[in-house]
């Protein structure tokens, strides 16, 4: 029962995506929406990304220094480990989980509200492909913005780690050496590639839940919760596949 | 002209429309009346193509909307304007942007002309001055008027209104009714209005279809309605004290 429900839901998701992936009827209108969404989904998320990444970078550094590093380990261990955690998992996967909460619920509730207040019907009546008009700019905008968010997140993590040296938790030379030690550029690319997939998951899955709302504000709330839960789970699973494929 | 032929619509096996035949004529305000739950909204959604009937046909000048290709359907939709029960303005856009939306999407006019046309439509519904307001900032009556302006922006052949008066006070309702009626005449549109408001019926009902439980029980004009002998229709009309008294006074 549960499995057949899931398959049916996945089928409806694919049907919707099929309608979404149509060329825009008016590029001018698409462009307008795309820019608007880049601002609301991307730029407006910068604050939370910067804040969380800074503190997580700092806290990871402190934890490792206090609980793991020991005199017989090289001085760069703490900074190095912090960098690898940020680059490998935090800035892409965990950051996207957080964004699934912020951006996903935003997308699902916005589209869900448009659905229950008949704005979607109004688009259809005008002869607009409402799925493509409403959803495509959001998917495109989030995919465009996510690499920047990932880069900002990693950078802020490093700055957070560095900042701990200013309050005396760790020696400034150690943390600098650690952040630079044995740098592997591929890890950056891996983060960026993973984040593109996660961006697609967040935007398309949340849009699906919003677009298929029936009923009223209660159902919009439920759709927005479902969107966050489903996209988080999908991010976690796909993280395993992507990580093993890209490593 | 729009013709409905034996429209049936069922949801999960429960039949909501049970074989409706009707004709909506050009240049007329056609009313669909009936109690809440009688199937008016479902019927109008079948007519405009938001729902596909379980069986039966909806013919626009003889062409079945559900037999059209996607492209033909999009084209016929461009000739339609619709005003929803909730006005359904895009709440991320200002009133002017809402009215410009169909023009932005489908017309080849330049920006200045689109703005001019949108402003004209807004003045036509007496909303000049509210261009820069957002839907959340204006009253229900103004939202409905903005929705009318948006619906007529592209000079549609067909205008559909689902309970245009719901949530409005009686005076505002009359203004909206008269607006719909005069625009219908001005542009010779085929207008279909869902309502359970007897004031609208007596005000603008040129052709009236009465629905009860998904069945067309009666049809006629507003002059015939007061003297109808259909029991279900009479119990609907004369549920209001006022109309009962009017009828008694006429006798
Ligand atoms: N999408 C739907 N799914 C199932 N039942 C529906 C749906 N839409 C309407 N109905 C049912 O159809 C009947 C007629 O509804 P409606 O057309 O909205 O009435 P009204 O005349 O008040 O507009 C109601 O009993 C309603 O519960
Ligand atoms: Mg209704």
Short mmCIF file of N, CA and C in Angstrom, two decimals, chain A residues 84-247:
data_model
loop_
_atom_site.label_atom_id
_atom_site.label_comp_id
_atom_site.label_asym_id
_atom_site.label_seq_id
_atom_site.Cartn_x
_atom_site.Cartn_y
_atom_site.Cartn_z
N UNK A 84 37.93 20.22 5.75
CA UNK A 84 37.40 19.08 5.01
C UNK A 84 35.92 18.83 5.34
N UNK A 85 35.56 19.00 6.60
CA UNK A 85 34.14 18.82 6.96
C UNK A 85 33.28 19.85 6.23
N UNK A 86 33.72 21.09 6.26
CA UNK A 86 32.95 22.14 5.59
C UNK A 86 32.81 21.84 4.10
N UNK A 87 33.93 21.55 3.46
CA UNK A 87 33.90 21.36 2.01
C UNK A 87 33.16 20.09 1.61
N UNK A 88 33.42 19.01 2.34
CA UNK A 88 32.88 17.73 1.89
C UNK A 88 31.39 17.59 2.17
N UNK A 89 30.97 17.98 3.33
CA UNK A 89 29.56 17.75 3.66
C UNK A 89 28.77 19.00 4.05
N UNK A 90 29.34 19.81 4.95
CA UNK A 90 28.49 20.86 5.48
C UNK A 90 27.99 21.84 4.41
N UNK A 91 28.91 22.39 3.64
CA UNK A 91 28.54 23.47 2.72
C UNK A 91 27.62 23.00 1.61
N UNK A 92 27.66 21.73 1.28
CA UNK A 92 26.71 21.27 0.27
C UNK A 92 25.51 20.61 0.94
N UNK A 93 25.71 19.44 1.54
CA UNK A 93 24.55 18.65 2.00
C UNK A 93 23.80 19.30 3.16
N UNK A 94 24.53 19.63 4.24
CA UNK A 94 23.83 20.15 5.41
C UNK A 94 23.22 21.52 5.10
N UNK A 95 24.00 22.32 4.36
CA UNK A 95 23.47 23.63 3.96
C UNK A 95 22.18 23.46 3.17
N UNK A 96 22.15 22.48 2.26
CA UNK A 96 20.95 22.27 1.45
C UNK A 96 19.81 21.74 2.29
N UNK A 97 20.13 20.96 3.32
CA UNK A 97 19.06 20.52 4.23
C UNK A 97 18.43 21.73 4.91
N UNK A 98 19.29 22.65 5.32
CA UNK A 98 18.76 23.86 5.95
C UNK A 98 17.93 24.66 4.95
N UNK A 99 18.45 24.75 3.72
CA UNK A 99 17.71 25.49 2.70
C UNK A 99 16.41 24.79 2.34
N UNK A 100 16.40 23.45 2.44
CA UNK A 100 15.14 22.74 2.17
C UNK A 100 14.08 23.25 3.14
N UNK A 101 14.49 23.52 4.38
CA UNK A 101 13.55 24.07 5.34
C UNK A 101 13.11 25.46 4.97
N UNK A 102 14.06 26.32 4.67
CA UNK A 102 13.70 27.71 4.40
C UNK A 102 13.05 27.88 3.03
N UNK A 103 13.79 27.48 1.99
CA UNK A 103 13.33 27.71 0.62
C UNK A 103 12.17 26.78 0.25
N UNK A 104 12.29 25.50 0.69
CA UNK A 104 11.27 24.52 0.34
C UNK A 104 9.90 24.91 0.87
N UNK A 105 9.85 25.32 2.14
CA UNK A 105 8.54 25.67 2.68
C UNK A 105 8.03 26.95 2.03
N UNK A 106 8.94 27.84 1.70
CA UNK A 106 8.55 29.07 1.02
C UNK A 106 7.92 28.76 -0.35
N UNK A 107 8.58 27.90 -1.12
CA UNK A 107 8.06 27.57 -2.45
C UNK A 107 6.71 26.86 -2.34
N UNK A 108 6.65 25.85 -1.46
CA UNK A 108 5.41 25.06 -1.36
C UNK A 108 4.26 25.94 -0.90
N UNK A 109 4.49 26.82 0.08
CA UNK A 109 3.36 27.59 0.57
C UNK A 109 2.96 28.67 -0.43
N UNK A 110 3.94 29.23 -1.12
CA UNK A 110 3.58 30.25 -2.11
C UNK A 110 2.74 29.65 -3.24
N UNK A 111 3.21 28.54 -3.79
CA UNK A 111 2.47 27.93 -4.90
C UNK A 111 1.15 27.35 -4.39
N UNK A 112 1.18 26.76 -3.19
CA UNK A 112 -0.05 26.21 -2.63
C UNK A 112 -1.11 27.29 -2.44
N UNK A 113 -0.69 28.45 -1.96
CA UNK A 113 -1.64 29.55 -1.79
C UNK A 113 -2.19 29.99 -3.14
N UNK A 114 -1.31 30.05 -4.15
CA UNK A 114 -1.80 30.41 -5.48
C UNK A 114 -2.83 29.40 -5.97
N UNK A 115 -2.61 28.12 -5.59
CA UNK A 115 -3.54 27.08 -6.02
C UNK A 115 -4.90 27.27 -5.35
N UNK A 116 -4.91 27.39 -4.03
CA UNK A 116 -6.21 27.42 -3.34
C UNK A 116 -6.94 28.75 -3.53
N UNK A 117 -6.22 29.81 -3.87
CA UNK A 117 -6.94 31.06 -4.15
C UNK A 117 -7.21 31.22 -5.65
N UNK A 118 -7.08 30.14 -6.38
CA UNK A 118 -7.45 30.07 -7.80
C UNK A 118 -6.58 30.91 -8.73
N UNK A 119 -5.41 31.35 -8.23
CA UNK A 119 -4.52 32.09 -9.13
C UNK A 119 -3.97 31.18 -10.22
N UNK A 120 -3.79 29.90 -9.87
CA UNK A 120 -3.31 28.93 -10.87
C UNK A 120 -4.39 28.72 -11.94
N UNK A 121 -5.66 28.58 -11.47
CA UNK A 121 -6.77 28.46 -12.42
C UNK A 121 -6.83 29.69 -13.33
N UNK A 122 -6.60 30.86 -12.73
CA UNK A 122 -6.66 32.09 -13.52
C UNK A 122 -5.62 32.05 -14.64
N UNK A 123 -4.42 31.53 -14.33
CA UNK A 123 -3.39 31.42 -15.37
C UNK A 123 -3.84 30.46 -16.47
N UNK A 124 -4.39 29.31 -16.05
CA UNK A 124 -4.83 28.31 -17.04
C UNK A 124 -5.89 28.90 -17.96
N UNK A 125 -6.84 29.65 -17.36
CA UNK A 125 -7.91 30.24 -18.16
C UNK A 125 -7.38 31.20 -19.20
N UNK A 126 -6.28 31.88 -18.86
CA UNK A 126 -5.71 32.81 -19.84
C UNK A 126 -4.98 32.05 -20.94
N UNK A 127 -4.82 30.74 -20.76
CA UNK A 127 -4.10 29.97 -21.77
C UNK A 127 -2.61 29.92 -21.49
N UNK A 128 -2.22 30.15 -20.22
CA UNK A 128 -0.81 30.06 -19.83
C UNK A 128 -0.57 28.66 -19.28
N UNK A 129 0.58 28.07 -19.61
CA UNK A 129 0.97 26.80 -18.99
C UNK A 129 1.40 27.14 -17.56
N UNK A 130 0.45 26.98 -16.63
CA UNK A 130 0.69 27.49 -15.27
C UNK A 130 1.84 26.76 -14.60
N UNK A 131 1.98 25.47 -14.87
CA UNK A 131 3.05 24.70 -14.22
C UNK A 131 4.40 25.28 -14.61
N UNK A 132 4.58 25.48 -15.90
CA UNK A 132 5.85 25.99 -16.37
C UNK A 132 6.06 27.44 -15.92
N UNK A 133 5.02 28.23 -16.01
CA UNK A 133 5.15 29.65 -15.69
C UNK A 133 5.54 29.86 -14.23
N UNK A 134 4.92 29.07 -13.34
CA UNK A 134 5.16 29.29 -11.92
C UNK A 134 6.41 28.56 -11.43
N UNK A 135 6.63 27.34 -11.94
CA UNK A 135 7.66 26.49 -11.33
C UNK A 135 9.03 26.64 -11.99
N UNK A 136 9.05 26.73 -13.32
CA UNK A 136 10.35 26.75 -14.00
C UNK A 136 11.28 27.87 -13.52
N UNK A 137 10.78 29.10 -13.35
CA UNK A 137 11.71 30.15 -12.87
C UNK A 137 12.28 29.83 -11.49
N UNK A 138 11.50 29.16 -10.66
CA UNK A 138 12.00 28.85 -9.31
C UNK A 138 13.13 27.82 -9.39
N UNK A 139 12.91 26.76 -10.20
CA UNK A 139 13.94 25.73 -10.33
C UNK A 139 15.21 26.35 -10.92
N UNK A 140 15.02 27.10 -12.00
CA UNK A 140 16.19 27.70 -12.65
C UNK A 140 16.92 28.65 -11.71
N UNK A 141 16.15 29.44 -10.97
CA UNK A 141 16.77 30.43 -10.09
C UNK A 141 17.56 29.77 -8.96
N UNK A 142 16.98 28.73 -8.37
CA UNK A 142 17.69 28.10 -7.25
C UNK A 142 18.96 27.39 -7.74
N UNK A 143 18.85 26.74 -8.91
CA UNK A 143 20.04 26.08 -9.46
C UNK A 143 21.12 27.11 -9.78
N UNK A 144 20.70 28.27 -10.24
CA UNK A 144 21.69 29.32 -10.52
C UNK A 144 22.36 29.82 -9.25
N UNK A 145 21.58 29.99 -8.20
CA UNK A 145 22.10 30.65 -7.00
C UNK A 145 22.84 29.71 -6.06
N UNK A 146 22.52 28.41 -6.11
CA UNK A 146 23.06 27.53 -5.09
C UNK A 146 24.59 27.46 -5.07
N UNK A 147 25.29 27.46 -6.22
CA UNK A 147 26.75 27.41 -6.14
C UNK A 147 27.32 28.59 -5.34
N UNK A 148 26.72 29.76 -5.51
CA UNK A 148 27.20 30.92 -4.76
C UNK A 148 26.98 30.72 -3.26
N UNK A 149 25.81 30.16 -2.93
CA UNK A 149 25.53 29.93 -1.51
C UNK A 149 26.54 28.94 -0.93
N UNK A 150 26.87 27.91 -1.72
CA UNK A 150 27.82 26.90 -1.23
C UNK A 150 29.19 27.53 -1.01
N UNK A 151 29.64 28.33 -1.96
CA UNK A 151 30.94 28.99 -1.83
C UNK A 151 30.95 29.91 -0.60
N UNK A 152 29.86 30.68 -0.45
CA UNK A 152 29.77 31.57 0.71
C UNK A 152 29.81 30.78 2.00
N UNK A 153 29.09 29.66 1.99
CA UNK A 153 29.03 28.84 3.19
C UNK A 153 30.42 28.34 3.57
N UNK A 154 31.14 27.79 2.61
CA UNK A 154 32.48 27.26 2.90
C UNK A 154 33.40 28.38 3.40
N UNK A 155 33.35 29.50 2.69
CA UNK A 155 34.20 30.63 3.08
C UNK A 155 33.90 31.07 4.51
N UNK A 156 32.61 31.19 4.82
CA UNK A 156 32.24 31.65 6.16
C UNK A 156 32.66 30.64 7.22
N UNK A 157 32.62 29.34 6.84
CA UNK A 157 33.09 28.32 7.77
C UNK A 157 34.56 28.51 8.08
N UNK A 158 35.35 28.78 7.03
CA UNK A 158 36.78 28.99 7.23
C UNK A 158 37.02 30.23 8.10
N UNK A 159 36.25 31.27 7.80
CA UNK A 159 36.41 32.50 8.58
C UNK A 159 36.05 32.25 10.03
N UNK A 160 34.99 31.44 10.24
CA UNK A 160 34.59 31.10 11.61
C UNK A 160 35.72 30.36 12.33
N UNK A 161 36.33 29.40 11.62
CA UNK A 161 37.43 28.63 12.21
C UNK A 161 38.59 29.56 12.54
N UNK A 162 38.89 30.45 11.58
CA UNK A 162 39.99 31.39 11.80
C UNK A 162 39.69 32.29 13.00
N UNK A 163 38.42 32.68 13.11
CA UNK A 163 38.04 33.61 14.18
C UNK A 163 38.30 33.03 15.56
N UNK A 164 38.23 31.70 15.67
CA UNK A 164 38.47 31.11 17.00
C UNK A 164 39.90 31.39 17.47
N UNK A 165 40.81 31.61 16.50
CA UNK A 165 42.18 31.92 16.92
C UNK A 165 42.25 33.32 17.54
N UNK A 166 41.33 34.17 17.11
CA UNK A 166 41.33 35.54 17.63
C UNK A 166 40.91 35.57 19.09
N UNK A 167 40.08 34.58 19.49
CA UNK A 167 39.68 34.55 20.91
C UNK A 167 40.56 33.56 21.68
N UNK A 168 41.62 33.10 21.03
CA UNK A 168 42.62 32.34 21.75
C UNK A 168 42.38 30.86 21.91
N UNK A 169 41.39 30.31 21.19
CA UNK A 169 41.14 28.88 21.31
C UNK A 169 42.29 28.09 20.68
N UNK A 170 42.76 28.61 19.57
CA UNK A 170 43.76 27.88 18.80
C UNK A 170 44.81 28.86 18.31
N UNK A 171 45.99 28.35 18.12
CA UNK A 171 47.10 29.17 17.64
C UNK A 171 46.84 29.60 16.19
N UNK A 172 47.05 30.87 15.90
CA UNK A 172 46.69 31.38 14.59
C UNK A 172 47.52 30.74 13.46
N UNK A 173 48.75 30.42 13.72
CA UNK A 173 49.57 29.77 12.69
C UNK A 173 49.07 28.35 12.41
N UNK A 174 48.68 27.67 13.47
CA UNK A 174 48.16 26.31 13.30
C UNK A 174 46.91 26.30 12.43
N UNK A 175 45.96 27.20 12.75
CA UNK A 175 44.71 27.17 12.00
C UNK A 175 44.94 27.59 10.55
N UNK A 176 45.83 28.54 10.32
CA UNK A 176 46.12 28.96 8.95
C UNK A 176 46.77 27.81 8.18
N UNK A 177 47.74 27.18 8.81
CA UNK A 177 48.41 26.05 8.16
C UNK A 177 47.41 24.94 7.88
N UNK A 178 46.52 24.70 8.84
CA UNK A 178 45.54 23.62 8.69
C UNK A 178 44.57 23.90 7.55
N UNK A 179 44.09 25.12 7.45
CA UNK A 179 43.13 25.45 6.40
C UNK A 179 43.76 25.32 5.01
N UNK A 180 45.10 25.42 4.97
CA UNK A 180 45.76 25.36 3.66
C UNK A 180 46.36 23.99 3.35
N UNK A 181 46.41 23.13 4.37
CA UNK A 181 47.14 21.88 4.23
C UNK A 181 46.53 20.93 3.19
N UNK A 182 47.37 20.45 2.26
CA UNK A 182 46.97 19.38 1.34
C UNK A 182 45.61 19.64 0.69
N UNK A 183 45.47 20.80 0.08
CA UNK A 183 44.18 21.19 -0.48
C UNK A 183 43.85 20.42 -1.76
N UNK A 184 42.67 19.85 -1.80
CA UNK A 184 42.25 19.10 -2.98
C UNK A 184 41.11 19.86 -3.66
N UNK A 185 41.40 20.40 -4.83
CA UNK A 185 40.42 21.26 -5.51
C UNK A 185 39.14 20.51 -5.88
N UNK A 186 39.28 19.23 -6.16
CA UNK A 186 38.12 18.43 -6.59
C UNK A 186 36.99 18.48 -5.55
N UNK A 187 37.37 18.59 -4.26
CA UNK A 187 36.33 18.64 -3.22
C UNK A 187 35.40 19.84 -3.42
N UNK A 188 35.94 20.93 -3.89
CA UNK A 188 35.11 22.11 -4.15
C UNK A 188 34.13 21.80 -5.27
N UNK A 189 34.68 21.23 -6.35
CA UNK A 189 33.80 20.89 -7.48
C UNK A 189 32.72 19.89 -7.06
N UNK A 190 33.15 18.93 -6.22
CA UNK A 190 32.20 17.91 -5.79
C UNK A 190 31.04 18.56 -5.03
N UNK A 191 31.35 19.47 -4.13
CA UNK A 191 30.32 20.20 -3.39
C UNK A 191 29.39 20.92 -4.34
N UNK A 192 29.98 21.58 -5.31
CA UNK A 192 29.16 22.38 -6.23
C UNK A 192 28.26 21.47 -7.06
N UNK A 193 28.80 20.36 -7.53
CA UNK A 193 27.98 19.45 -8.35
C UNK A 193 26.84 18.87 -7.51
N UNK A 194 27.18 18.44 -6.29
CA UNK A 194 26.12 17.89 -5.44
C UNK A 194 25.03 18.94 -5.20
N UNK A 195 25.46 20.17 -4.96
CA UNK A 195 24.48 21.20 -4.61
C UNK A 195 23.51 21.46 -5.76
N UNK A 196 23.98 21.29 -7.01
CA UNK A 196 23.07 21.51 -8.14
C UNK A 196 21.93 20.49 -8.10
N UNK A 197 22.28 19.23 -7.80
CA UNK A 197 21.24 18.20 -7.68
C UNK A 197 20.28 18.53 -6.53
N UNK A 198 20.89 18.94 -5.39
CA UNK A 198 20.03 19.25 -4.24
C UNK A 198 19.10 20.42 -4.56
N UNK A 199 19.61 21.39 -5.28
CA UNK A 199 18.78 22.56 -5.62
C UNK A 199 17.59 22.12 -6.46
N UNK A 200 17.85 21.21 -7.40
CA UNK A 200 16.74 20.71 -8.21
C UNK A 200 15.73 19.97 -7.35
N UNK A 201 16.24 19.14 -6.43
CA UNK A 201 15.33 18.39 -5.55
C UNK A 201 14.47 19.36 -4.73
N UNK A 202 15.12 20.31 -4.06
CA UNK A 202 14.36 21.24 -3.20
C UNK A 202 13.28 21.96 -3.99
N UNK A 203 13.69 22.56 -5.12
CA UNK A 203 12.73 23.41 -5.83
C UNK A 203 11.63 22.59 -6.50
N UNK A 204 12.00 21.47 -7.12
CA UNK A 204 10.96 20.75 -7.86
C UNK A 204 10.03 19.98 -6.92
N UNK A 205 10.59 19.38 -5.87
CA UNK A 205 9.73 18.61 -4.96
C UNK A 205 8.80 19.55 -4.19
N UNK A 206 9.32 20.68 -3.73
CA UNK A 206 8.46 21.62 -3.01
C UNK A 206 7.39 22.19 -3.92
N UNK A 207 7.78 22.49 -5.15
CA UNK A 207 6.80 23.01 -6.10
C UNK A 207 5.72 21.98 -6.36
N UNK A 208 6.11 20.71 -6.44
CA UNK A 208 5.13 19.64 -6.65
C UNK A 208 4.10 19.62 -5.52
N UNK A 209 4.59 19.66 -4.27
CA UNK A 209 3.65 19.63 -3.16
C UNK A 209 2.74 20.85 -3.16
N UNK A 210 3.30 22.01 -3.49
CA UNK A 210 2.48 23.22 -3.54
C UNK A 210 1.44 23.14 -4.66
N UNK A 211 1.89 22.70 -5.82
CA UNK A 211 1.02 22.73 -7.00
C UNK A 211 -0.14 21.74 -6.88
N UNK A 212 0.07 20.67 -6.10
CA UNK A 212 -0.98 19.65 -6.02
C UNK A 212 -1.87 19.82 -4.79
N UNK A 213 -1.77 20.95 -4.10
CA UNK A 213 -2.65 21.20 -2.95
C UNK A 213 -4.10 21.28 -3.41
N UNK A 214 -4.99 20.65 -2.63
CA UNK A 214 -6.43 20.84 -2.82
C UNK A 214 -6.98 21.28 -1.49
N UNK A 215 -7.87 22.22 -1.46
CA UNK A 215 -8.52 22.58 -0.20
C UNK A 215 -8.23 24.00 0.22
N UNK A 216 -7.79 24.16 1.46
CA UNK A 216 -7.62 25.51 1.98
C UNK A 216 -6.30 25.71 2.69
N UNK A 217 -6.26 26.68 3.60
CA UNK A 217 -4.98 27.05 4.21
C UNK A 217 -4.39 25.91 5.04
N UNK A 218 -5.26 25.10 5.63
CA UNK A 218 -4.77 23.94 6.37
C UNK A 218 -3.94 23.03 5.46
N UNK A 219 -4.46 22.81 4.27
CA UNK A 219 -3.77 21.92 3.33
C UNK A 219 -2.48 22.54 2.81
N UNK A 220 -2.47 23.88 2.71
CA UNK A 220 -1.24 24.55 2.30
C UNK A 220 -0.15 24.32 3.35
N UNK A 221 -0.54 24.43 4.62
CA UNK A 221 0.42 24.19 5.71
C UNK A 221 0.97 22.78 5.66
N UNK A 222 0.06 21.83 5.41
CA UNK A 222 0.48 20.44 5.35
C UNK A 222 1.41 20.20 4.17
N UNK A 223 1.08 20.80 3.04
CA UNK A 223 1.92 20.63 1.86
C UNK A 223 3.31 21.18 2.12
N UNK A 224 3.36 22.27 2.86
CA UNK A 224 4.67 22.88 3.09
C UNK A 224 5.51 22.00 4.01
N UNK A 225 4.87 21.37 5.01
CA UNK A 225 5.60 20.41 5.84
C UNK A 225 6.05 19.21 5.02
N UNK A 226 5.13 18.66 4.22
CA UNK A 226 5.48 17.51 3.38
C UNK A 226 6.65 17.83 2.46
N UNK A 227 6.64 19.04 1.94
CA UNK A 227 7.70 19.44 1.01
C UNK A 227 9.05 19.40 1.70
N UNK A 228 9.10 19.94 2.93
CA UNK A 228 10.38 19.98 3.65
C UNK A 228 10.83 18.57 3.99
N UNK A 229 9.91 17.76 4.49
CA UNK A 229 10.27 16.39 4.89
C UNK A 229 10.75 15.60 3.67
N UNK A 230 9.96 15.62 2.59
CA UNK A 230 10.34 14.82 1.42
C UNK A 230 11.64 15.29 0.81
N UNK A 231 11.79 16.61 0.67
CA UNK A 231 13.04 17.02 0.01
C UNK A 231 14.24 16.73 0.91
N UNK A 232 14.07 16.82 2.25
CA UNK A 232 15.19 16.49 3.13
C UNK A 232 15.58 15.02 2.97
N UNK A 233 14.58 14.15 2.97
CA UNK A 233 14.88 12.72 2.84
C UNK A 233 15.55 12.44 1.51
N UNK A 234 15.03 13.05 0.45
CA UNK A 234 15.62 12.82 -0.87
C UNK A 234 17.05 13.36 -0.95
N UNK A 235 17.30 14.47 -0.28
CA UNK A 235 18.67 15.00 -0.27
C UNK A 235 19.60 14.01 0.42
N UNK A 236 19.15 13.47 1.57
CA UNK A 236 20.00 12.53 2.31
C UNK A 236 20.32 11.30 1.47
N UNK A 237 19.29 10.73 0.84
CA UNK A 237 19.54 9.53 0.03
C UNK A 237 20.43 9.83 -1.16
N UNK A 238 20.09 10.91 -1.86
CA UNK A 238 20.88 11.18 -3.07
C UNK A 238 22.30 11.57 -2.69
N UNK A 239 22.49 12.09 -1.47
CA UNK A 239 23.84 12.43 -1.02
C UNK A 239 24.73 11.18 -1.02
N UNK A 240 24.13 10.08 -0.55
CA UNK A 240 24.91 8.83 -0.51
C UNK A 240 25.35 8.43 -1.91
N UNK A 241 24.39 8.46 -2.86
CA UNK A 241 24.72 8.07 -4.23
C UNK A 241 25.74 9.02 -4.84
N UNK A 242 25.45 10.32 -4.71
CA UNK A 242 26.33 11.30 -5.34
C UNK A 242 27.73 11.22 -4.77
N UNK A 243 27.79 11.08 -3.43
CA UNK A 243 29.11 11.04 -2.81
C UNK A 243 29.90 9.83 -3.28
N UNK A 244 29.23 8.67 -3.37
CA UNK A 244 30.00 7.49 -3.78
C UNK A 244 30.33 7.56 -5.26
N UNK A 245 29.49 8.22 -6.05
CA UNK A 245 29.81 8.34 -7.47
C UNK A 245 30.94 9.33 -7.73
N UNK A 246 30.94 10.42 -6.95
CA UNK A 246 31.88 11.51 -7.25
C UNK A 246 33.23 11.35 -6.55
N UNK A 247 33.27 10.49 -5.51
CA UNK A 247 34.53 10.38 -4.76
C UNK A 247 35.54 9.50 -5.50
#
